[in-house]
Coordinates of N, CA and C in Angstrom, one line a residue:
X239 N -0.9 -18.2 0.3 CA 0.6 -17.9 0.1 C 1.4 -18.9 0.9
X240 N 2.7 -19.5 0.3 CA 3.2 -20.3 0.7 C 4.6 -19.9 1.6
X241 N 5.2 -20.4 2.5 CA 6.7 -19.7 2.6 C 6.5 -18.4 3.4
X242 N 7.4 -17.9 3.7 CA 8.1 -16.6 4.6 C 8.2 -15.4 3.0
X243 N 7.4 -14.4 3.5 CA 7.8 -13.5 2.8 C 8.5 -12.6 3.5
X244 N 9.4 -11.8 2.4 CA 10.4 -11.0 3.0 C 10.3 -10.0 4.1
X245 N 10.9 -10.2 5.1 CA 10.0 -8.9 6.4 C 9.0 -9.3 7.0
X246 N 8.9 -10.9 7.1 CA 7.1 -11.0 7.7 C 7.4 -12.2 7.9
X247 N 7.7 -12.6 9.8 CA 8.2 -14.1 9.8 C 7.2 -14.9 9.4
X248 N 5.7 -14.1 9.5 CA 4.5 -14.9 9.3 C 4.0 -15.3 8.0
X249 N 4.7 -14.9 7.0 CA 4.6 -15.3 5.3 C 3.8 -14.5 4.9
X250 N 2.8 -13.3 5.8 CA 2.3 -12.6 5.0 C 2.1 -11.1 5.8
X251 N 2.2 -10.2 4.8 CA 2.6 -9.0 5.4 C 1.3 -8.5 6.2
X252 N 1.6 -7.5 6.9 CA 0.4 -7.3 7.9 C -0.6 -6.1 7.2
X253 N -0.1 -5.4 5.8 CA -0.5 -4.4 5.7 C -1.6 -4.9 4.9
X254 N -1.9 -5.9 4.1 CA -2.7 -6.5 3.1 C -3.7 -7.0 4.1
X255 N -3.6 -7.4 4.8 CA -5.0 -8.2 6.2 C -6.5 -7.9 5.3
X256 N -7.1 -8.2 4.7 CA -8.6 -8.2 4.5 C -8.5 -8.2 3.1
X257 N -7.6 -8.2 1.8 CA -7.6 -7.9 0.6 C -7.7 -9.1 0.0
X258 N -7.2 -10.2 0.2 CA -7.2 -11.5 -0.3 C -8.7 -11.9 -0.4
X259 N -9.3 -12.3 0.8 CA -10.9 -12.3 0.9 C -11.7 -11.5 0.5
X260 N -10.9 -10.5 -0.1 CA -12.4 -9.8 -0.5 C -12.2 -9.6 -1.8
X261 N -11.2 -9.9 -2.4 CA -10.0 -9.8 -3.6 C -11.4 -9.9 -4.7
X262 N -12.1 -10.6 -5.1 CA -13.2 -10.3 -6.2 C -14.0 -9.1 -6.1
X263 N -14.4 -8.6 -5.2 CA -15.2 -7.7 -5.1 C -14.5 -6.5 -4.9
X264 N -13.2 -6.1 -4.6 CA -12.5 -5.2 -4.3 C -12.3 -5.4 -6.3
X265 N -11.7 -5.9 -7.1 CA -11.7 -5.9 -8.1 C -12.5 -5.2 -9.4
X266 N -13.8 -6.0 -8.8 CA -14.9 -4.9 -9.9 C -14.7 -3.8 -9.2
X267 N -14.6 -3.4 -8.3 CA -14.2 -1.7 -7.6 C -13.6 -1.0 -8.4
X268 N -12.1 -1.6 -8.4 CA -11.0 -1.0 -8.9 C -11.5 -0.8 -10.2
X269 N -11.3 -1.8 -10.9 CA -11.7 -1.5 -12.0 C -12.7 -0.9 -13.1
X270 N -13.6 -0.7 -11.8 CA -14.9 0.1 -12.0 C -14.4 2.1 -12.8
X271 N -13.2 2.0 -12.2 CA -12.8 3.7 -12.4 C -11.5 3.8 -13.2
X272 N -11.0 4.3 -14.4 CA -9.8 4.3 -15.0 C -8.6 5.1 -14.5
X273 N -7.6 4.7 -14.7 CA -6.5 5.7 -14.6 C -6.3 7.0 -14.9
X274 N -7.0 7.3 -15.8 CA -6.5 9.0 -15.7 C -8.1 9.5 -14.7
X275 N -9.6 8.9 -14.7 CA -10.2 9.2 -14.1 C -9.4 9.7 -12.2
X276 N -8.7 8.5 -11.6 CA -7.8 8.4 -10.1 C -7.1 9.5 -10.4
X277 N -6.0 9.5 -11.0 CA -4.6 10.2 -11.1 C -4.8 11.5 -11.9
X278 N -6.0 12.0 -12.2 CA -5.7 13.3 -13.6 C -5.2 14.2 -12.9
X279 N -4.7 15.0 -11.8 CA -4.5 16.0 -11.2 C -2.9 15.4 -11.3
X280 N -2.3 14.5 -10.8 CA -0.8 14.1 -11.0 C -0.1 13.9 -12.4
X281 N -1.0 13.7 -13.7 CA -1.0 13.5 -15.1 C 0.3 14.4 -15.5
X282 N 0.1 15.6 -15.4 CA 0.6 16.7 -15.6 C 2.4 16.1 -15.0
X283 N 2.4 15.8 -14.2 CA 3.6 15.8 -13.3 C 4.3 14.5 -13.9
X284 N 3.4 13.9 -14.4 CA 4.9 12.4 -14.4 C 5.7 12.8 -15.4
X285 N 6.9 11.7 -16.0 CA 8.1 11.9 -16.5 C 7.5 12.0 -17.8
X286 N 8.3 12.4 -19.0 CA 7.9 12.2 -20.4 C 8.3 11.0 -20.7
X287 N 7.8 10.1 -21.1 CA 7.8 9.0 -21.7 C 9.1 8.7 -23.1
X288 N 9.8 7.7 -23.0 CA 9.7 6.5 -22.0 C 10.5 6.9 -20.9
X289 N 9.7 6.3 -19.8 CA 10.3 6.5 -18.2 C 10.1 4.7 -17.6
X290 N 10.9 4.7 -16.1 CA 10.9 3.5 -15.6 C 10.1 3.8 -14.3
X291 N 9.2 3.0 -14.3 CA 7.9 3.4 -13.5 C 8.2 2.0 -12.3
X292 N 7.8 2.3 -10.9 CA 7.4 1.5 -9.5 C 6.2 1.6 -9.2
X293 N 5.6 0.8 -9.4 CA 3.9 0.5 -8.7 C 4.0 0.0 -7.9
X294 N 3.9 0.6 -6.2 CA 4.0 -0.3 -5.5 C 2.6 -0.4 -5.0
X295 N 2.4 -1.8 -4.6 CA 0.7 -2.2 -4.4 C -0.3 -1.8 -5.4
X296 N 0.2 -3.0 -6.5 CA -0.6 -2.6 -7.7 C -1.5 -2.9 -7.8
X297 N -2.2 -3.8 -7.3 CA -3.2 -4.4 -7.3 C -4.2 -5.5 -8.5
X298 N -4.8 -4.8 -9.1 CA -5.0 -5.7 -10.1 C -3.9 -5.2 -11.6
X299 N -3.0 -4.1 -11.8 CA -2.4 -3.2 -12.4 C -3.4 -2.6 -13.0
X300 N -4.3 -2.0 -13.2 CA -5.0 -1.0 -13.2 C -3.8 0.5 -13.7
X301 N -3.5 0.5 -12.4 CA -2.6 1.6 -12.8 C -1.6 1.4 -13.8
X302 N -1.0 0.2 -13.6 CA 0.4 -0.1 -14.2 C 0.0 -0.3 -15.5
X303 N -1.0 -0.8 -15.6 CA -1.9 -0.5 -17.2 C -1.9 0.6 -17.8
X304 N -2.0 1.4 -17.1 CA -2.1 3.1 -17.7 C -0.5 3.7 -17.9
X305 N 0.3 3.0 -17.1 CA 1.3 3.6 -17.2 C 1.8 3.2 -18.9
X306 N 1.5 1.9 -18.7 CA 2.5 0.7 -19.9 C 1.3 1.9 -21.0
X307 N 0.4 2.5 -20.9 CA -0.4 2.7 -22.4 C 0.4 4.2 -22.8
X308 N 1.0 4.9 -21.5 CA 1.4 6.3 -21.5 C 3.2 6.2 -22.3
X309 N 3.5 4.5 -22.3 CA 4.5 4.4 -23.1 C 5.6 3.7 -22.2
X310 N 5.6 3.6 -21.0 CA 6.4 3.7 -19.5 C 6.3 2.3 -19.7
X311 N 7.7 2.0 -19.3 CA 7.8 0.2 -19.3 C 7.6 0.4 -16.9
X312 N 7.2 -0.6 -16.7 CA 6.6 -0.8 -15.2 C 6.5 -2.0 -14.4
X313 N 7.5 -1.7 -13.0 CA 7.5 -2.9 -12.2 C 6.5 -3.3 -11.7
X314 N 5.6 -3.7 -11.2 CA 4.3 -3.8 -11.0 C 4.6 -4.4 -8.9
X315 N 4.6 -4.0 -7.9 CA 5.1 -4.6 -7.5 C 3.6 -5.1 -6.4
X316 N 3.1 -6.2 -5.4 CA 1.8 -6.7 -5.1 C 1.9 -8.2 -4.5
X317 N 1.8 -7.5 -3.3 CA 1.7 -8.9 -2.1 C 0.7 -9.7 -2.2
X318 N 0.0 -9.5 -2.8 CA -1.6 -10.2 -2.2 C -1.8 -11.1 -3.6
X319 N -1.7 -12.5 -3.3 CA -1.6 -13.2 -4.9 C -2.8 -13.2 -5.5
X320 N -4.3 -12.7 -4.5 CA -5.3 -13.5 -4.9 C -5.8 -11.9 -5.8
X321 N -4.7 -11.0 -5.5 CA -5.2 -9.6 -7.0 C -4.3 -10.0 -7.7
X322 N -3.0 -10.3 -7.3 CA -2.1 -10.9 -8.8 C -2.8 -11.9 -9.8
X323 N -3.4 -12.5 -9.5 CA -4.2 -13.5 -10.1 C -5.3 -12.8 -10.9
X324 N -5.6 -11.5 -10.8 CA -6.5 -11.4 -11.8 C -5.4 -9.9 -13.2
X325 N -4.6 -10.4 -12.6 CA -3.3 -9.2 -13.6 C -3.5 -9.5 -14.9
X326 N -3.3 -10.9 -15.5 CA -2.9 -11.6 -16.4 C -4.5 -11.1 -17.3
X327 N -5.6 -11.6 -16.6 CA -6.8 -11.8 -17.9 C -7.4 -10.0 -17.9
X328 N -6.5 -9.3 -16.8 CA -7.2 -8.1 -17.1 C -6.3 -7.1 -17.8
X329 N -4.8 -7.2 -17.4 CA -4.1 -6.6 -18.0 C -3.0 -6.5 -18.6
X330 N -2.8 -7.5 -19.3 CA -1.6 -8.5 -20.0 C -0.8 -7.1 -20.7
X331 N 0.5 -7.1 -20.6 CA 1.2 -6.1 -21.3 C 2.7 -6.5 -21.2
X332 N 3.3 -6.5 -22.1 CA 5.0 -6.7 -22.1 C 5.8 -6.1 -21.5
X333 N 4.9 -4.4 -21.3 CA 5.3 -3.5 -20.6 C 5.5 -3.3 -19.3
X334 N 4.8 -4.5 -18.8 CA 5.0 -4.9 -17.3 C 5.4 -5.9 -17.1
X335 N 5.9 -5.8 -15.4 CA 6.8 -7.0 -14.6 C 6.2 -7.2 -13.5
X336 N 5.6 -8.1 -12.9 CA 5.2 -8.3 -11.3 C 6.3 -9.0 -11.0
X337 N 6.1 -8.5 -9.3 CA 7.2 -8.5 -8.5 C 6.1 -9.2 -7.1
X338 N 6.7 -10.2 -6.4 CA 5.5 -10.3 -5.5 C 6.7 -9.6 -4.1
X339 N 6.3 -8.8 -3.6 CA 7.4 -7.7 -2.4 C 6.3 -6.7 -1.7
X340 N 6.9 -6.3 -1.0 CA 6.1 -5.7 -0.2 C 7.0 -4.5 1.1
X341 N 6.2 -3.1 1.1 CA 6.5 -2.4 1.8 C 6.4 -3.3 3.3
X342 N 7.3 -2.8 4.5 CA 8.6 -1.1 4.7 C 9.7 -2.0 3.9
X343 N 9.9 -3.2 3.8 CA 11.5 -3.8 3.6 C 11.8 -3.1 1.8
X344 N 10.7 -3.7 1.2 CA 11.1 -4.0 -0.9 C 12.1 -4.5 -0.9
X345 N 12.4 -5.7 0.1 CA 13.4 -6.4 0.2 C 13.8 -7.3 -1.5
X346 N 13.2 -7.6 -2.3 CA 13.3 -7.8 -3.7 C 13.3 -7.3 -4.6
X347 N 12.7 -5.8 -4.5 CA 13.1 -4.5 -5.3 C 14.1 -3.8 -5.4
X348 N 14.7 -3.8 -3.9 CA 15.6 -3.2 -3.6 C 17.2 -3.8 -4.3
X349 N 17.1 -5.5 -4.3 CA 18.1 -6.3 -4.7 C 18.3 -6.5 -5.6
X350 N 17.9 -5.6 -7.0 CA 17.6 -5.9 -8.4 C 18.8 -4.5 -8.3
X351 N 18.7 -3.2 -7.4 CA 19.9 -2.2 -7.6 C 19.0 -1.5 -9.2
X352 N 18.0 -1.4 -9.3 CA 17.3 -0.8 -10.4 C 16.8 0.9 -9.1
X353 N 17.0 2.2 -10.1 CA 16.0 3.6 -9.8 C 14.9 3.3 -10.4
X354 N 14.3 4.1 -10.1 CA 13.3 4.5 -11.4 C 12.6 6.2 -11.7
X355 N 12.1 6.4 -12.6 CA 12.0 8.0 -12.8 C 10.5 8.2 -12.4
X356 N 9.6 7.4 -11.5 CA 8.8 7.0 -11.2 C 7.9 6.4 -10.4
X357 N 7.7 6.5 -9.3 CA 7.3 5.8 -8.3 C 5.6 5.9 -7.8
X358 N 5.0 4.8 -7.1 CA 3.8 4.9 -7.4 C 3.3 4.5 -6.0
X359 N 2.4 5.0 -4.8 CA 2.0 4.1 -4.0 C 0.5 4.5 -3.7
X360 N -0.4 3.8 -4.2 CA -1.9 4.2 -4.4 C -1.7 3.3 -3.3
X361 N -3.5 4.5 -2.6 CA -4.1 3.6 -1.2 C -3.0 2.2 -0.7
X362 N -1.7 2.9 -0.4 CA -0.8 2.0 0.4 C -0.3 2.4 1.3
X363 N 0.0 3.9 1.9 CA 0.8 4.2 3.0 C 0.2 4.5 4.3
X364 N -1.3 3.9 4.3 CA -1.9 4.2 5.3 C -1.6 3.1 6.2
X365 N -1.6 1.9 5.4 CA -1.6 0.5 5.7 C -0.4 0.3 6.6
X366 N 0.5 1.4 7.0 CA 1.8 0.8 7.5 C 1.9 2.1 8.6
X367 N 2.2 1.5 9.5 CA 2.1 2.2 11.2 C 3.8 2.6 11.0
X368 N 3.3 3.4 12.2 CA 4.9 4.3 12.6 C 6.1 4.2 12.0
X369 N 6.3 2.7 12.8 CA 8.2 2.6 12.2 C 8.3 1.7 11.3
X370 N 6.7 1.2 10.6 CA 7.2 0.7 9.5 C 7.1 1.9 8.0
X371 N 6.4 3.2 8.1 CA 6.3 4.5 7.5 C 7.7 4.8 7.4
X372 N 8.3 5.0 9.0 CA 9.4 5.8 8.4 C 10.9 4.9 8.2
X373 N 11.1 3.3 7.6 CA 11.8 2.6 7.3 C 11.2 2.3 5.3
X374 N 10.0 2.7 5.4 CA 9.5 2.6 4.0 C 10.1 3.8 3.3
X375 N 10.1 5.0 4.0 CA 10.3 5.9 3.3 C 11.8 6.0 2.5
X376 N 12.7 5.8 4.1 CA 14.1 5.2 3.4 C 14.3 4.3 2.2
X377 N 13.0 3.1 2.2 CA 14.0 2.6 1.2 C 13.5 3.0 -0.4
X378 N 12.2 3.6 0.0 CA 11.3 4.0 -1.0 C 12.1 5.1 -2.0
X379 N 12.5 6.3 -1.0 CA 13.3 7.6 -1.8 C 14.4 7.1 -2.2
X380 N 15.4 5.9 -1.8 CA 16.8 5.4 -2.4 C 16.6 4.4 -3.7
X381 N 15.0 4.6 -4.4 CA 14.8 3.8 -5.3 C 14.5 4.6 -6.6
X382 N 14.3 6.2 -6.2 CA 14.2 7.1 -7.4 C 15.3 8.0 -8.0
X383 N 15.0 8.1 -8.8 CA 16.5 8.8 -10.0 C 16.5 10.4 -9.5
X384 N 17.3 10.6 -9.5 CA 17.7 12.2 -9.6 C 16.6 12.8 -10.3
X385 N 16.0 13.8 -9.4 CA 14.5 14.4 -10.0 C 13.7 14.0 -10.6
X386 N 13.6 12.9 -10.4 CA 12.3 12.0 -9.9 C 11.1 11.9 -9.4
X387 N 10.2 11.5 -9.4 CA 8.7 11.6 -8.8 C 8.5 10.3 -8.4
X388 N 7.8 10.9 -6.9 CA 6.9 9.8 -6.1 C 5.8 10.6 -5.8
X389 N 4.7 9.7 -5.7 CA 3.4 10.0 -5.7 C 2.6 9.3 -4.6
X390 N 1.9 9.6 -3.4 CA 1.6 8.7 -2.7 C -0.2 9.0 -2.2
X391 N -1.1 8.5 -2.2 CA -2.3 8.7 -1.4 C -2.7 8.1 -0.3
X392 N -3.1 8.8 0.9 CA -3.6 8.9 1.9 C -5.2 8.4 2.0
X393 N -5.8 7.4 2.6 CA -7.2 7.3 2.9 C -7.9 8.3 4.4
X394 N -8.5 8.9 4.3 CA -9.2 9.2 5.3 C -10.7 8.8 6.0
X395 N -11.0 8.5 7.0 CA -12.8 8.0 6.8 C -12.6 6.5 7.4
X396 N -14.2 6.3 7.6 CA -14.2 5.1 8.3 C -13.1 3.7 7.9
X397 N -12.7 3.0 8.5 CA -12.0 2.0 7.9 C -12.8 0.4 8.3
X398 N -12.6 -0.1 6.7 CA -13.4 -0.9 6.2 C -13.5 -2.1 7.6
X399 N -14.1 -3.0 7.8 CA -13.8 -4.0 8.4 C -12.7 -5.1 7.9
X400 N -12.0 -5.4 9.1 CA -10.9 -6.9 8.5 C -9.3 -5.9 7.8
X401 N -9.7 -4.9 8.2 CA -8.3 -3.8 7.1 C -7.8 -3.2 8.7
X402 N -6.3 -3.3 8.5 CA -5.3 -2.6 9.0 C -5.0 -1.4 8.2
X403 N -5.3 0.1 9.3 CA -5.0 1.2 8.5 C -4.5 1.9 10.0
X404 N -4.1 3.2 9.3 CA -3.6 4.5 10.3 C -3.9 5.3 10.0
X405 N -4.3 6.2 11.2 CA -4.4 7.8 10.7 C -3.4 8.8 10.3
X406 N -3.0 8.5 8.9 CA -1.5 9.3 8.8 C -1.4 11.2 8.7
X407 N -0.8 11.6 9.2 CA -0.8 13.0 8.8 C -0.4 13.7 7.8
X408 N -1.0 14.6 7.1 CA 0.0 15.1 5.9 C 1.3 15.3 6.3
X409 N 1.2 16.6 7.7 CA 2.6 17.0 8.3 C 3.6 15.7 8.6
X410 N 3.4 15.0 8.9 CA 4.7 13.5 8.9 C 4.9 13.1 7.6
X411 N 4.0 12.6 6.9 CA 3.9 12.7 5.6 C 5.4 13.7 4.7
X412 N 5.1 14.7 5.0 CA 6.2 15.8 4.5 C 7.2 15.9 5.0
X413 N 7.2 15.8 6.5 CA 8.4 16.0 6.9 C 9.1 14.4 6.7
X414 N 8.6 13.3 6.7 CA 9.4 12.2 6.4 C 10.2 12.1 5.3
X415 N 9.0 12.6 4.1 CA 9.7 12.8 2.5 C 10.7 13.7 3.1
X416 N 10.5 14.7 3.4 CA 11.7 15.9 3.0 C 13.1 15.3 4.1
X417 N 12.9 14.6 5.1 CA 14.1 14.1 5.6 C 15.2 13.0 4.8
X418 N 14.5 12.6 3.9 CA 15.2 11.9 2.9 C 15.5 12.6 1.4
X419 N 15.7 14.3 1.3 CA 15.5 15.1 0.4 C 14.8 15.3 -0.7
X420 N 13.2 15.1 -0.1 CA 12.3 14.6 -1.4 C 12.0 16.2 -0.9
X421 N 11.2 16.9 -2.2 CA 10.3 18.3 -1.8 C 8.8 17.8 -2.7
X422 N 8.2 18.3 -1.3 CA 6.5 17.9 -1.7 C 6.5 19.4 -2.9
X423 N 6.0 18.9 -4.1 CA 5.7 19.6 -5.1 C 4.2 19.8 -5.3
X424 N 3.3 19.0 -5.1 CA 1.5 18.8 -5.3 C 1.1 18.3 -3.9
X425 N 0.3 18.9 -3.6 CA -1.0 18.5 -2.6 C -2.4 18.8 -2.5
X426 N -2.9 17.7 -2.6 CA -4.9 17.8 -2.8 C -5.5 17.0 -2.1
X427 N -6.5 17.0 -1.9 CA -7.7 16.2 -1.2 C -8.7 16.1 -2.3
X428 N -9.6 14.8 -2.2 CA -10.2 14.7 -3.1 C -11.5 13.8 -2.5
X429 N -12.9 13.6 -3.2 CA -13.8 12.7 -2.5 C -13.3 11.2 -3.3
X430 N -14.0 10.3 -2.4 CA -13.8 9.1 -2.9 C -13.9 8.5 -4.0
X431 N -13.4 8.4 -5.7 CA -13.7 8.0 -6.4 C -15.0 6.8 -6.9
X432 N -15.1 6.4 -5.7 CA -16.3 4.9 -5.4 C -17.4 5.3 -4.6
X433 N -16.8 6.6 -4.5 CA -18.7 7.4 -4.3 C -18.5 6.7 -2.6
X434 N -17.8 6.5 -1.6 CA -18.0 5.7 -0.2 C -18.1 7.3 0.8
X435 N -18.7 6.9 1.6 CA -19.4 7.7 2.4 C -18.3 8.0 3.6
X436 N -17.7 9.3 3.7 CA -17.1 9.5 4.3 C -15.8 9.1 4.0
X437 N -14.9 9.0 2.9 CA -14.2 8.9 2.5 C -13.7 9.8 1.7
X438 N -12.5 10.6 2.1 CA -11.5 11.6 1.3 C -10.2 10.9 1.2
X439 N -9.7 11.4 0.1 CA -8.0 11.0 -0.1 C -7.3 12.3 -0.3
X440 N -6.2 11.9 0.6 CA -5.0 13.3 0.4 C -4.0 12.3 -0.5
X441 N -3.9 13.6 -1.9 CA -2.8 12.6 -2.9 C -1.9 14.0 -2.5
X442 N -0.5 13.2 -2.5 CA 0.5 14.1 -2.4 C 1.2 13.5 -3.7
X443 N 3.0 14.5 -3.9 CA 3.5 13.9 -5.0 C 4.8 14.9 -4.5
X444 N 6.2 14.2 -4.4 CA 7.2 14.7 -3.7 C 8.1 14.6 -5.2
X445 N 9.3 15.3 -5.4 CA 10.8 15.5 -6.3 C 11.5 15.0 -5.5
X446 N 12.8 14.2 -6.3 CA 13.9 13.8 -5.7 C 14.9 15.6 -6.4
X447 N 15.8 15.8 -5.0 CA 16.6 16.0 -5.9 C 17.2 15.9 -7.1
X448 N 17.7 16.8 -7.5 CA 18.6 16.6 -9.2 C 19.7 16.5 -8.9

């Protein structure tokens, strides 16, 4: 990656650290498991279609794939070029837009002045420590529509080598959403979809006001 990305005098954001290099093999991962297989317990909750969906940290869009098939036009949004680069031959759709941006700023998300009725942040909020959690959160909830959904997952468990992570709490977690008037609506834990040893995920999923 070339240039200053937005929020990162160092041109690359700190939360991605190990994903670029491992970017092929994290791939067949991802893709190893479908979207409604990750998300069936949230299925129930998203908007009726057609809705305007935020992926943030989409990775190879996998998910944003599932969204565009559920009918949902989708910003796709993904720092790490070397998973953008496999977007195109795995999940080509009209229905989608990549955005290359990146949490706490969405300094390029944010400047488009677009909501959406749907927001997305798979295995991403761990990746971001204290005060960059609670400046994400702000700009995160100022980007959803009036009773709206955001959805966010938590990693728990050993953390991989070469990866920047935190131990986030549910309780901050909730009270962060709710200080920006989001109400946690769903909460679960779940084992690792990749079968990894000692890995749980807390999926939460918060309402905007109406």
């Amino acid at each position: 990656m070339t240039g200053q990305h937005p929020g990162h005098a160092s041109g690359i954001p700190k939360g991605i650290q190990g994903y670029g290099e491992t970017a092929d093999r994290l791939v067949e991962q991802y893709e190893s498991r479908s979207f409604a297989d990750v998300h069936r317990g949230l299925l129930p909750l998203f908007p009726a279609a057609p809705a305007r969906a935020l992926d943030i940290g989409a990775g190879t869009g996998r998910d944003a794939a599932g969204l565009a098939v559920l009918g949902h036009t989708v910003l796709a949004v993904e720092p790490t070029p070397e998973m953008r680069a496999h977007r195109q031959r795995l999940h080509s759709s009209p229905a989608i837009e990549w955005l290359d941006d990146s949490l706490p700023e969405l300094a390029r998300v944010r400047a488009r002045n677009e909501r959406f009725d749907l927001v997305m942040m798979t295995a991403v909020w761990m990746h971001l420590d204290k005060a960059e959690r609670t400046r994400a959160m702000e700009h995160v909830a100022g980007l959803i529509v009036p009773g709206g959904l955001m959805a966010l997952s938590l990693r728990r468990g050993p953390v991989p080598a070469g990866r920047r992570m935190f131990d986030v709490s549910l309780a901050e977690t909730r009270a962060l959403a709710a200080h920006h008037g989001l109400s946690t609506i769903y909460e679960r834990d779940r084992p690792s979809v990749f079968n990894a040893d000692g890995v749980w995920w807390d999926v939460l999923a918060f309402r905007a006001p109406a």
